[in-house]
């Protein structure tokens, strides 16, 4: 063991990292916003690039010694432009929330109106929800979904836009199981002269792989995290077609909101984008959607109440009320059985956000492990067994048995990046 290795310097943290690696390997990860990055992305993340300060942009920095970093950031930008078909990309936002805040900084003044999807309907905190800075410092107006269809009501979006004349409209979100209608949002934004921001954090990998329509040509600006379906490191990007929007975004990111970019993350984003441009990634994105549909069908056939009745993408949102159990106790029992999910509010939820009626699941991670539709049907059956047992108040034996069966499955499908 090298004297200065992590094991030698901090055995406590080293062991916890190994424990997390074992946990990730042994769990069927159904969290819709997570994934397993490749060994190559992991390697780029843990490099000496973390030592370097690079305030500014390639060719225009405030620190010397950027001979290498400028090349890395330029490669990341060029790959983002190629993968998404945009004219401009900024790869510096620290994560999705700061990226979205940069959009406000670029186009709004405090107090200006933003129209975004309400959090309980599937929008993100940063789309103007009350507890977020975006809801406190701006004037948020919120759209939702129709009660009868569980889908975004574009008539409501248009009516709200005409009434409130927002300067910014967000589309996209964090718990939306259906395709986003970018052309319809663009038409409404044009009608009221608002900037249209497409937040594709969840579906970026599907868009890159051709499994979801692209907002390019419709949205003025696009924000995305890089660590969900796109399968990169924790980070974010902002993209635009026009020079004017791109200049405003660049100024908002630096010096508006951030200092030095995280260069190790930038390198890992470049690697992930290279992976996303390969033919295998197209197949991956298509399989993510096929798997989600197979899992949704299995769950629906077992009496689960799926918001909107199913899914078009990687994500399923379920109301567990008909199963007689809340989202939180269900998610906790599933986790003990080796099936990792998150509890989630559902549209028109009558329960509290920390103890909501639903759970949200997704297929990006299981698909990265090489699982297919047959495994999705098995996972749906296990979820049903565990949730039904929890509702009956007698789940211990079922949890123990399912956990054993889950371990047998995960052993057959090694996760990328884990040793
Ligand atoms: C749609 C959407 N936008 C933005 C974010 C924020 O990303 P981060 O958690 O990296 O700040 C998320 C995260 O879940 C998201 O789902």
Coordinates of C-alpha atoms and ligand atoms in Angstrom, one line a residue:
X1 CA 0.0 0.0 0.0
X2 CA 1.5 3.4 -1.0
X3 CA 2.3 5.5 2.1
X4 CA 0.1 8.4 0.9
X5 CA -2.8 6.3 -0.5
X6 CA -6.3 6.9 0.8
X7 CA -6.2 3.6 2.7
X8 CA -3.1 4.8 4.6
X9 CA -4.1 8.5 5.1
X10 CA -7.8 8.0 6.0
X11 CA -8.8 4.4 6.5
X12 CA -12.1 5.4 7.9
X13 CA -13.2 7.2 4.7
X14 CA -11.6 4.6 2.5
X15 CA -13.6 1.9 4.1
X16 CA -16.8 3.9 3.9
X17 CA -16.2 4.4 0.1
X18 CA -15.7 0.7 -0.2
X19 CA -19.0 0.1 1.7
X20 CA -20.8 2.5 -0.6
X21 CA -19.4 0.7 -3.6
X22 CA -20.6 -2.7 -2.2
X23 CA -24.0 -1.1 -1.5
X24 CA -24.3 0.2 -5.0
X25 CA -23.2 -3.2 -6.5
X26 CA -25.7 -5.2 -4.4
X27 CA -28.7 -2.9 -4.9
X28 CA -31.2 -2.6 -7.8
X29 CA -31.0 1.1 -8.2
X30 CA -34.3 2.5 -9.3
X31 CA -33.7 6.1 -8.5
X32 CA -34.7 7.9 -11.7
X33 CA -32.1 10.7 -11.4
X34 CA -29.1 8.4 -10.8
X35 CA -26.8 6.2 -12.9
X36 CA -23.5 4.4 -12.9
X37 CA -20.7 6.3 -14.6
X38 CA -18.0 4.4 -16.5
X39 CA -14.6 3.7 -15.2
X40 CA -13.3 6.3 -17.7
X41 CA -15.6 9.0 -16.2
X42 CA -14.6 8.0 -12.7
X43 CA -10.9 8.2 -13.6
X44 CA -11.2 11.6 -15.1
X45 CA -13.0 12.9 -12.0
X46 CA -10.3 11.8 -9.6
X47 CA -7.3 13.7 -11.2
X48 CA -4.9 16.5 -10.6
X49 CA -7.2 18.8 -12.6
X50 CA -8.8 19.5 -9.2
X51 CA -5.7 21.5 -8.3
X52 CA -6.1 24.2 -10.9
X53 CA -7.9 27.5 -10.7
X54 CA -9.3 28.7 -14.1
X55 CA -11.7 31.7 -13.6
X56 CA -12.9 32.9 -17.0
X57 CA -13.3 30.9 -20.2
X58 CA -10.8 29.3 -22.7
X59 CA -8.4 31.9 -24.0
X60 CA -9.6 34.5 -21.5
X61 CA -8.6 33.5 -18.0
X62 CA -7.7 35.4 -14.9
X63 CA -4.9 32.9 -13.8
X64 CA -1.9 31.7 -15.8
X65 CA -1.1 28.1 -16.5
X66 CA -4.1 27.3 -18.5
X67 CA -2.3 25.5 -21.4
X68 CA -3.9 22.2 -20.7
X69 CA -7.2 23.3 -19.0
X70 CA -8.1 25.5 -22.0
X71 CA -7.8 22.4 -24.3
X72 CA -9.9 20.3 -22.0
X73 CA -12.7 22.8 -21.6
X74 CA -12.7 23.5 -25.4
X75 CA -13.1 19.8 -26.1
X76 CA -16.0 19.5 -23.6
X77 CA -17.7 22.5 -25.2
X78 CA -17.2 21.2 -28.8
X79 CA -18.5 17.7 -27.8
X80 CA -21.6 19.2 -26.1
X81 CA -22.3 21.3 -29.2
X82 CA -22.0 18.2 -31.4
X83 CA -24.0 15.8 -29.2
X84 CA -26.9 18.2 -28.8
X85 CA -26.7 20.2 -32.0
X86 CA -26.4 23.6 -30.5
X87 CA -24.2 26.6 -31.3
X88 CA -23.1 27.4 -27.8
X89 CA -22.4 25.4 -24.6
X90 CA -21.2 26.4 -21.2
X91 CA -19.9 23.4 -19.2
X92 CA -19.0 25.3 -16.0
X93 CA -22.1 25.3 -13.8
X94 CA -21.4 23.4 -10.6
X95 CA -24.7 21.5 -10.8
X96 CA -28.2 21.7 -12.1
X97 CA -29.5 24.2 -9.5
X98 CA -26.8 26.8 -10.1
X99 CA -27.2 26.3 -13.8
X100 CA -30.9 27.2 -13.5
X101 CA -30.1 30.2 -11.2
X102 CA -27.8 31.4 -14.0
X103 CA -30.8 31.5 -16.4
X104 CA -32.6 33.8 -14.0
X105 CA -29.5 35.9 -13.5
X106 CA -29.1 36.2 -17.3
X107 CA -32.6 37.2 -18.2
X108 CA -34.6 38.4 -15.2
X109 CA -34.4 41.0 -12.5
X110 CA -35.5 40.3 -8.9
X111 CA -39.3 40.4 -8.7
X112 CA -39.8 39.5 -12.4
X113 CA -42.3 36.7 -13.2
X114 CA -41.4 33.1 -14.0
X115 CA -43.8 30.5 -15.1
X116 CA -42.7 27.0 -14.1
X117 CA -44.2 23.6 -13.3
X118 CA -45.2 23.3 -9.6
X119 CA -43.0 20.9 -7.6
X120 CA -45.9 18.6 -6.6
X121 CA -46.7 18.2 -10.3
X122 CA -43.2 17.2 -11.4
X123 CA -41.4 20.6 -11.7
X124 CA -38.0 21.2 -10.0
X125 CA -37.5 23.5 -6.9
X126 CA -35.5 25.9 -9.1
X127 CA -38.5 26.4 -11.4
X128 CA -39.9 28.9 -8.9
X129 CA -41.0 26.8 -6.0
X130 CA -41.6 28.7 -2.8
X131 CA -38.8 27.4 -0.6
X132 CA -36.2 28.0 -3.4
X133 CA -34.4 31.3 -3.9
X134 CA -36.1 31.3 -7.3
X135 CA -39.5 31.3 -5.6
X136 CA -38.5 33.9 -3.0
X137 CA -36.6 36.4 -5.2
X138 CA -38.8 36.2 -8.3
X139 CA -42.6 36.2 -8.8
X140 CA -43.5 32.5 -9.5
X141 CA -46.6 31.4 -11.4
X142 CA -47.1 27.6 -11.6
X143 CA -48.7 25.2 -14.0
X144 CA -49.6 21.6 -13.3
X145 CA -51.2 18.6 -14.9
X146 CA -54.8 17.7 -15.6
X147 CA -56.4 15.6 -12.9
X148 CA -58.1 13.3 -15.5
X149 CA -55.0 12.6 -17.6
X150 CA -52.0 13.3 -15.3
X151 CA -50.5 15.2 -18.3
X152 CA -49.4 18.8 -18.6
X153 CA -52.4 21.0 -19.5
X154 CA -51.1 23.2 -22.4
X155 CA -54.3 25.2 -22.3
X156 CA -53.6 26.1 -18.7
X157 CA -50.0 27.0 -19.5
X158 CA -51.1 29.3 -22.3
X159 CA -53.9 30.9 -20.2
X160 CA -51.4 31.5 -17.3
X161 CA -48.8 32.9 -19.7
X162 CA -51.3 35.4 -21.2
X163 CA -52.6 36.5 -17.8
X164 CA -49.2 36.9 -16.1
X165 CA -46.8 37.7 -19.0
X166 CA -43.8 35.9 -17.5
X167 CA -40.3 36.9 -18.7
X168 CA -39.2 33.3 -18.4
X169 CA -41.0 30.0 -18.9
X170 CA -39.5 26.7 -17.7
X171 CA -40.4 23.4 -19.3
X172 CA -39.1 20.0 -18.3
X173 CA -38.9 18.7 -14.7
X174 CA -38.0 16.1 -12.2
X175 CA -41.0 13.7 -12.1
X176 CA -42.6 14.0 -15.5
X177 CA -43.2 10.5 -17.1
X178 CA -44.3 11.9 -20.5
X179 CA -42.7 13.5 -23.5
X180 CA -42.3 17.3 -23.2
X181 CA -44.0 19.1 -26.0
X182 CA -41.3 21.6 -26.8
X183 CA -43.0 23.1 -29.9
X184 CA -46.2 23.9 -27.9
X185 CA -44.1 25.6 -25.2
X186 CA -42.2 27.6 -27.8
X187 CA -45.4 28.9 -29.4
X188 CA -46.7 30.1 -26.0
X189 CA -43.3 31.7 -25.1
X190 CA -43.3 33.5 -28.5
X191 CA -46.8 34.7 -28.0
X192 CA -45.9 36.4 -24.7
X193 CA -42.3 37.3 -25.6
X194 CA -40.8 35.2 -22.8
X195 CA -37.5 33.4 -22.8
X196 CA -38.2 29.6 -23.0
X197 CA -35.8 27.5 -20.9
X198 CA -35.9 23.7 -21.4
X199 CA -34.6 22.0 -18.3
X200 CA -33.6 18.6 -19.8
X201 CA -31.7 17.4 -16.7
X202 CA -33.7 14.1 -16.5
X203 CA -33.9 13.3 -20.2
X204 CA -30.6 14.7 -21.6
X205 CA -29.2 11.1 -22.2
X206 CA -32.5 10.2 -24.0
X207 CA -32.2 13.3 -26.2
X208 CA -28.5 12.6 -26.9
X209 CA -29.4 9.0 -27.8
X210 CA -32.4 10.0 -29.9
X211 CA -35.0 8.5 -27.6
X212 CA -36.8 11.8 -26.8
X213 CA -37.4 14.8 -29.0
X214 CA -34.9 17.6 -28.7
X215 CA -35.7 21.1 -27.6
X216 CA -33.2 22.6 -30.0
X217 CA -34.9 24.9 -32.4
X218 CA -37.7 25.5 -29.9
X219 CA -36.1 26.5 -26.5
X220 CA -34.1 29.7 -26.3
X221 CA -31.9 28.2 -23.6
X222 CA -31.3 24.6 -22.4
X223 CA -30.1 23.5 -19.0
X224 CA -29.1 20.1 -18.0
X225 CA -27.3 18.2 -15.3
X226 CA -24.7 15.8 -16.6
X227 CA -25.2 13.0 -14.0
X228 CA -28.6 11.5 -14.7
X229 CA -29.5 9.7 -18.0
X230 CA -26.4 11.4 -19.6
X231 CA -24.2 9.2 -17.4
X232 CA -21.5 11.8 -16.6
X233 CA -20.1 13.2 -13.4
X234 CA -22.1 15.5 -11.1
X235 CA -22.2 18.7 -13.0
X236 CA -24.3 20.7 -15.4
X237 CA -24.3 22.5 -18.8
X238 CA -26.1 25.5 -20.3
X239 CA -26.8 25.6 -24.0
X240 CA -28.1 28.1 -26.5
X241 CA -28.5 28.7 -30.2
X242 CA -28.2 32.5 -30.4
X243 CA -25.0 34.5 -29.7
X244 CA -27.0 36.9 -27.6
X245 CA -28.5 34.3 -25.3
X246 CA -25.1 32.5 -25.0
X247 CA -23.3 35.7 -24.0
X248 CA -25.9 36.4 -21.3
X249 CA -25.6 32.9 -20.0
X250 CA -21.8 33.0 -19.9
X251 CA -21.7 36.3 -18.0
X252 CA -24.3 34.9 -15.5
X253 CA -22.3 31.8 -14.8
X254 CA -19.0 33.7 -14.5
X255 CA -18.6 36.2 -13.0
X256 CA -22.3 36.4 -12.1
X257 CA -22.6 33.4 -9.8
X258 CA -19.4 31.3 -9.8
X259 CA -15.7 31.5 -9.4
X260 CA -13.4 28.9 -10.7
X261 CA -14.8 26.0 -12.7
X262 CA -14.3 22.4 -11.4
X263 CA -11.8 21.3 -14.0
X264 CA -11.8 17.6 -13.0
X265 CA -15.6 17.6 -13.6
X266 CA -15.1 19.4 -16.9
X267 CA -12.8 16.6 -18.1
X268 CA -15.2 14.0 -16.9
X269 CA -18.1 15.7 -18.7
X270 CA -16.0 15.6 -21.9
X271 CA -15.4 11.9 -21.5
X272 CA -19.2 11.3 -20.8
X273 CA -20.0 13.3 -24.0
X274 CA -17.6 11.2 -26.0
X275 CA -19.4 8.1 -24.7
X276 CA -22.8 9.6 -25.5
X277 CA -21.7 10.2 -29.1
X278 CA -21.1 6.4 -29.7
X279 CA -23.6 4.1 -31.4
X280 CA -23.8 2.0 -28.2
X281 CA -25.3 5.0 -26.4
X282 CA -28.2 5.2 -28.9
X283 CA -28.9 1.6 -28.0
X284 CA -28.7 2.4 -24.3
X285 CA -31.1 5.3 -24.5
X286 CA -33.6 3.1 -26.5
X287 CA -33.3 0.3 -24.0
X288 CA -33.9 2.7 -21.0
X289 CA -37.3 3.6 -22.5
X290 CA -38.1 0.0 -23.4
X291 CA -37.3 -1.1 -19.8
X292 CA -39.4 1.7 -18.3
X293 CA -42.3 0.6 -20.5
X294 CA -41.9 -3.0 -19.5
X295 CA -41.7 -2.1 -15.8
X296 CA -44.7 0.2 -16.1
X297 CA -46.8 -2.5 -17.7
X298 CA -45.9 -5.1 -15.1
X299 CA -46.7 -2.7 -12.2
X300 CA -50.0 -1.5 -13.8
X301 CA -51.0 -5.2 -14.3
X302 CA -50.5 -5.6 -10.6
X303 CA -52.8 -2.8 -9.6
X304 CA -50.3 0.1 -9.2
X305 CA -51.7 3.5 -10.0
X306 CA -49.3 5.1 -12.5
X307 CA -49.5 8.9 -12.9
X308 CA -50.6 9.5 -16.5
X309 CA -51.2 5.7 -16.9
X310 CA -47.6 4.9 -18.0
X311 CA -44.4 6.4 -19.3
X312 CA -42.8 7.7 -22.5
X313 CA -39.3 8.0 -21.0
X314 CA -37.1 6.6 -18.2
X315 CA -39.4 7.4 -15.3
X316 CA -42.5 6.1 -13.5
X317 CA -44.4 8.0 -10.9
X318 CA -46.9 5.9 -8.8
X319 CA -49.6 6.8 -6.3
X320 CA -49.6 4.0 -3.7
X321 CA -52.9 5.0 -2.1
X322 CA -54.8 2.1 -3.8
X323 CA -52.2 -0.3 -2.3
X324 CA -53.1 1.0 1.1
X325 CA -49.6 2.3 2.0
X326 CA -47.7 5.7 2.0
X327 CA -44.8 6.3 -0.3
X328 CA -42.3 6.6 2.6
X329 CA -42.9 3.3 4.4
X330 CA -43.0 1.6 1.0
X331 CA -39.7 3.1 -0.2
X332 CA -38.1 2.2 3.2
X333 CA -39.2 -1.4 2.9
X334 CA -38.2 -1.7 -0.7
X335 CA -34.7 -0.3 0.2
X336 CA -34.4 -3.0 2.9
X337 CA -35.2 -5.6 0.2
X338 CA -32.4 -4.2 -2.1
X339 CA -34.8 -2.1 -4.3
X340 CA -33.7 1.5 -4.1
X341 CA -36.4 4.1 -4.9
X342 CA -37.4 7.6 -3.6
X343 CA -40.7 8.6 -2.1
X344 CA -42.3 11.4 -4.0
X345 CA -45.4 13.6 -4.0
X346 CA -47.9 12.8 -6.7
X347 CA -50.2 15.4 -8.4
X348 CA -53.0 16.6 -6.1
X349 CA -51.3 14.8 -3.2
X350 CA -53.2 15.2 0.1
X351 CA -50.2 14.1 2.2
X352 CA -47.2 16.1 3.3
X353 CA -44.0 16.4 1.1
X354 CA -41.9 14.4 3.6
X355 CA -44.6 11.7 3.9
X356 CA -46.2 11.7 0.4
X357 CA -48.4 9.2 -1.4
X358 CA -46.1 8.1 -4.1
X359 CA -42.8 6.7 -5.2
X360 CA -40.7 7.6 -8.2
X361 CA -38.7 5.0 -10.1
X362 CA -36.6 4.9 -13.2
X363 CA -34.5 2.6 -15.4
X364 CA -31.3 4.5 -16.3
X365 CA -29.1 2.6 -13.7
X366 CA -30.5 -0.9 -14.2
X367 CA -30.1 -0.5 -18.0
X368 CA -26.5 0.6 -17.5
X369 CA -26.0 -2.8 -15.8
X370 CA -27.3 -4.5 -19.0
X371 CA -30.7 -5.6 -17.6
X372 CA -33.6 -5.9 -20.1
X373 CA -37.4 -6.3 -20.1
X374 CA -37.4 -9.8 -18.4
X375 CA -35.5 -8.4 -15.4
X376 CA -37.9 -5.4 -15.3
X377 CA -40.9 -7.8 -15.0
X378 CA -39.1 -9.6 -12.2
X379 CA -38.4 -6.2 -10.4
X380 CA -42.1 -5.2 -10.8
X381 CA -43.1 -8.5 -9.2
X382 CA -40.7 -8.0 -6.3
X383 CA -42.0 -4.5 -5.8
X384 CA -45.6 -5.7 -5.7
X385 CA -44.7 -8.5 -3.2
X386 CA -42.9 -6.1 -0.8
X387 CA -45.5 -3.3 -1.0
X388 CA -48.4 -5.7 -0.6
X389 CA -46.7 -7.2 2.5
X390 CA -46.1 -3.8 4.0
X391 CA -49.8 -2.9 3.6
X392 CA -50.6 -6.1 5.4
X393 CA -48.2 -5.2 8.2
X394 CA -46.2 -8.4 7.9
X395 CA -43.3 -7.7 5.6
X396 CA -40.2 -9.1 7.3
X397 CA -40.1 -12.5 5.7
X398 CA -40.9 -11.2 2.3
X399 CA -38.2 -8.5 2.6
X400 CA -35.6 -11.1 3.5
X401 CA -36.5 -13.4 0.7
X402 CA -36.7 -10.7 -1.9
X403 CA -33.3 -9.3 -0.8
X404 CA -31.7 -12.7 -1.4
X405 CA -33.3 -12.9 -4.8
X406 CA -32.2 -9.4 -5.6
X407 CA -28.6 -10.3 -4.6
X408 CA -28.6 -13.2 -7.1
X409 CA -29.8 -10.9 -9.8
X410 CA -27.3 -8.1 -9.1
X411 CA -24.4 -10.6 -9.1
X412 CA -25.3 -11.5 -12.7
X413 CA -25.3 -7.9 -13.9
X414 CA -22.1 -6.1 -12.7
X415 CA -22.5 -2.3 -12.6
X416 CA -20.2 -0.2 -14.7
X417 CA -17.4 1.6 -12.9
X418 CA -17.4 -0.7 -9.8
X419 CA -14.7 -3.1 -9.1
Ligands
LIG1 C1 -35.2 18.9 -13.7 C2 -34.1 19.2 -12.8 N1 -33.5 20.3 -12.8 C3 -32.5 20.6 -12.0 C4 -32.0 19.8 -11.0 C5 -31.0 20.2 -10.0 O1 -29.8 19.5 -10.1 P1 -28.8 19.4 -8.9 O2 -29.4 18.5 -7.9 O3 -27.6 19.0 -9.6 O4 -28.7 20.8 -8.4 C6 -32.7 18.5 -10.9 C7 -32.2 17.6 -9.9 O5 -32.8 16.6 -9.5 C8 -33.7 18.2 -11.8 O6 -34.4 17.0 -11.7

